[in-house]
Amino acid sequence: MKSLLLTNGRVIDPSNGFDEVADVLIVGGRIQAVGHGISRECPDGAERLDVKGMVVCPGLIDCHVHLREPGQSAKETIATGTAAAARGGFTSVACMPNTVPPVDTPGTVALIREKADREGLVNVFVTGAITRNIAGEELAPIGSLKQAGVVAITDDGHCVQNGEIMRRALEYVRMFHLPVLDHCQDYNLVSDGVIHEGYWSSVLGLRGWPAVGEETIVARNILLAELTGAHVHCQHLSSAGSVRLLREARQRGLPISGEACPHHFALTDAAIAGSEVFWNTDGKSFLEDFGRGREAPFWPSYDTNFKMNPPLRSAKDREAVLEGVTDGTLEILCSDHAPHCDFEKEVEFDYAPFGITGLETELALSLMLLYHSKRLKLADLISRFTAAPARLLHLSKGTLSMGVAADVTIFDPDKEWVFDRAESASKSFNSPFYGWTLKGKAMGTIVGGKIVWQDPALPATARADSSAAAEKLAAAE
Ligand SMILES: [Zn+2]
């Protein structure tokens, strides 16, 4: 494997408190050095990549992705899903277990891991089910799943309704040092709701999915985390009440955490009334900040690419989620990348499946709503995509420390680009963000020292024939 020297980038590694213009040297697929004047350590034949003006950071981690294999490869495969991850700047993803069959046996874990080794463009970490068949009735063989290599357990897509079973799961996992992730949804309260219960559910005549349907389970999880001492991580939180509950619980030092997805802080339920309503109401400030006189993207009312679970909520909830990410209550950002085929989404709103793709837009939307909006410093935003998910899943990732596998993301926080359906690597096209002009873009993705994707605008690597030549190049700069 070729050695690689990334020069002149702004290197931001929150895990080491590092934020300087510096070089990064990768040798043998591992981080050899980060700093100044390190090109003399460059072995013969090393390649150089000038990334001046760009940010170089630990490879981004998305801890909530649906890769759909096994069983649903019409929607996505490990190959296409990880290609989308690479394009989005992600070097690691954790895939959810609600596949067909679900990941509730060691055999399915092994199948995904082997396939990911062969066909995955980025690192794939597997999560297993909490309950058998994700049915919420009896515990899955959690010890065997751990032995087979899962990094967490979750029934994502579903929620364990029975508090007693959740309690036993939490007590049981303590001995395996496995985090429990939970999709928070009380089935009785939510029933067959498809959109946030509020003004727009009434106006549009769609059944409401009330915020309390999420908050009830968040509250239960807090109480169970306190009772058992096991870590519970609440997935894709969407409501102001959930953020408040989590903030209070964390202030009390309980082992509980949460994550936010960009669609919940970029959009609101007004978007389901169509683009005109959205841009004139909850989307107005977005257009003022980022529109720059361009024609605003159009979509019709009842567009099923705005249907997800939990649903888009009110402007007040959106603000609370943004505040939660800003103050660290929600310490992790992720996509909930949930691909579905066109034929599944092109039906009446009530019948369409929940979920949208997100791997290729989440970095840009997060940069726009959190960094360009001046809520978060760049290092804090990067930490929510690197050190924080690595800590949750106990991965030796999310850092540029010497000797770790060289997973590195190069991105330009200011680059404006249009998200184009034709350029997406995902197998599915259920994104609400096609045609949007976004600000901030992954330019290069390096996994284990290998460039697995690069934007055509990134300069080609220039090979230095010897370290002396590298020195000369460095001197000439
Ligand atoms: Zn979910």
Tab-separated table of N, CA and C and ligand atoms in Angstrom, residues 64 156-157 183 236 309 336, ligand 1:
chain	number	residue	atom	x	y	z
A	64	HIS	N	-26.158	5.274	12.369
A	64	HIS	CA	-27.554	4.880	12.137
A	64	HIS	C	-27.857	4.840	10.633
A	156	ASP	N	-34.345	-1.154	16.027
A	156	ASP	CA	-34.694	0.034	15.238
A	156	ASP	C	-35.677	-0.254	14.108
A	157	GLY	N	-36.565	0.710	13.913
A	157	GLY	CA	-37.703	0.515	13.017
A	157	GLY	C	-38.883	0.099	13.872
A	183	HIS	N	-35.256	2.988	19.296
A	183	HIS	CA	-36.158	3.789	18.462
A	183	HIS	C	-37.392	4.050	19.331
A	236	HIS	N	-32.575	9.020	16.794
A	236	HIS	CA	-33.287	10.063	16.031
A	236	HIS	C	-34.359	10.825	16.806
A	309	ASN	N	-39.981	8.420	10.129
A	309	ASN	CA	-40.386	7.987	11.457
A	309	ASN	C	-39.204	8.105	12.409
A	336	ASP	N	-29.923	8.267	9.736
A	336	ASP	CA	-31.051	7.337	9.589
A	336	ASP	C	-31.321	7.095	8.097
B	1	ZN	ZN	-35.732	4.287	13.726
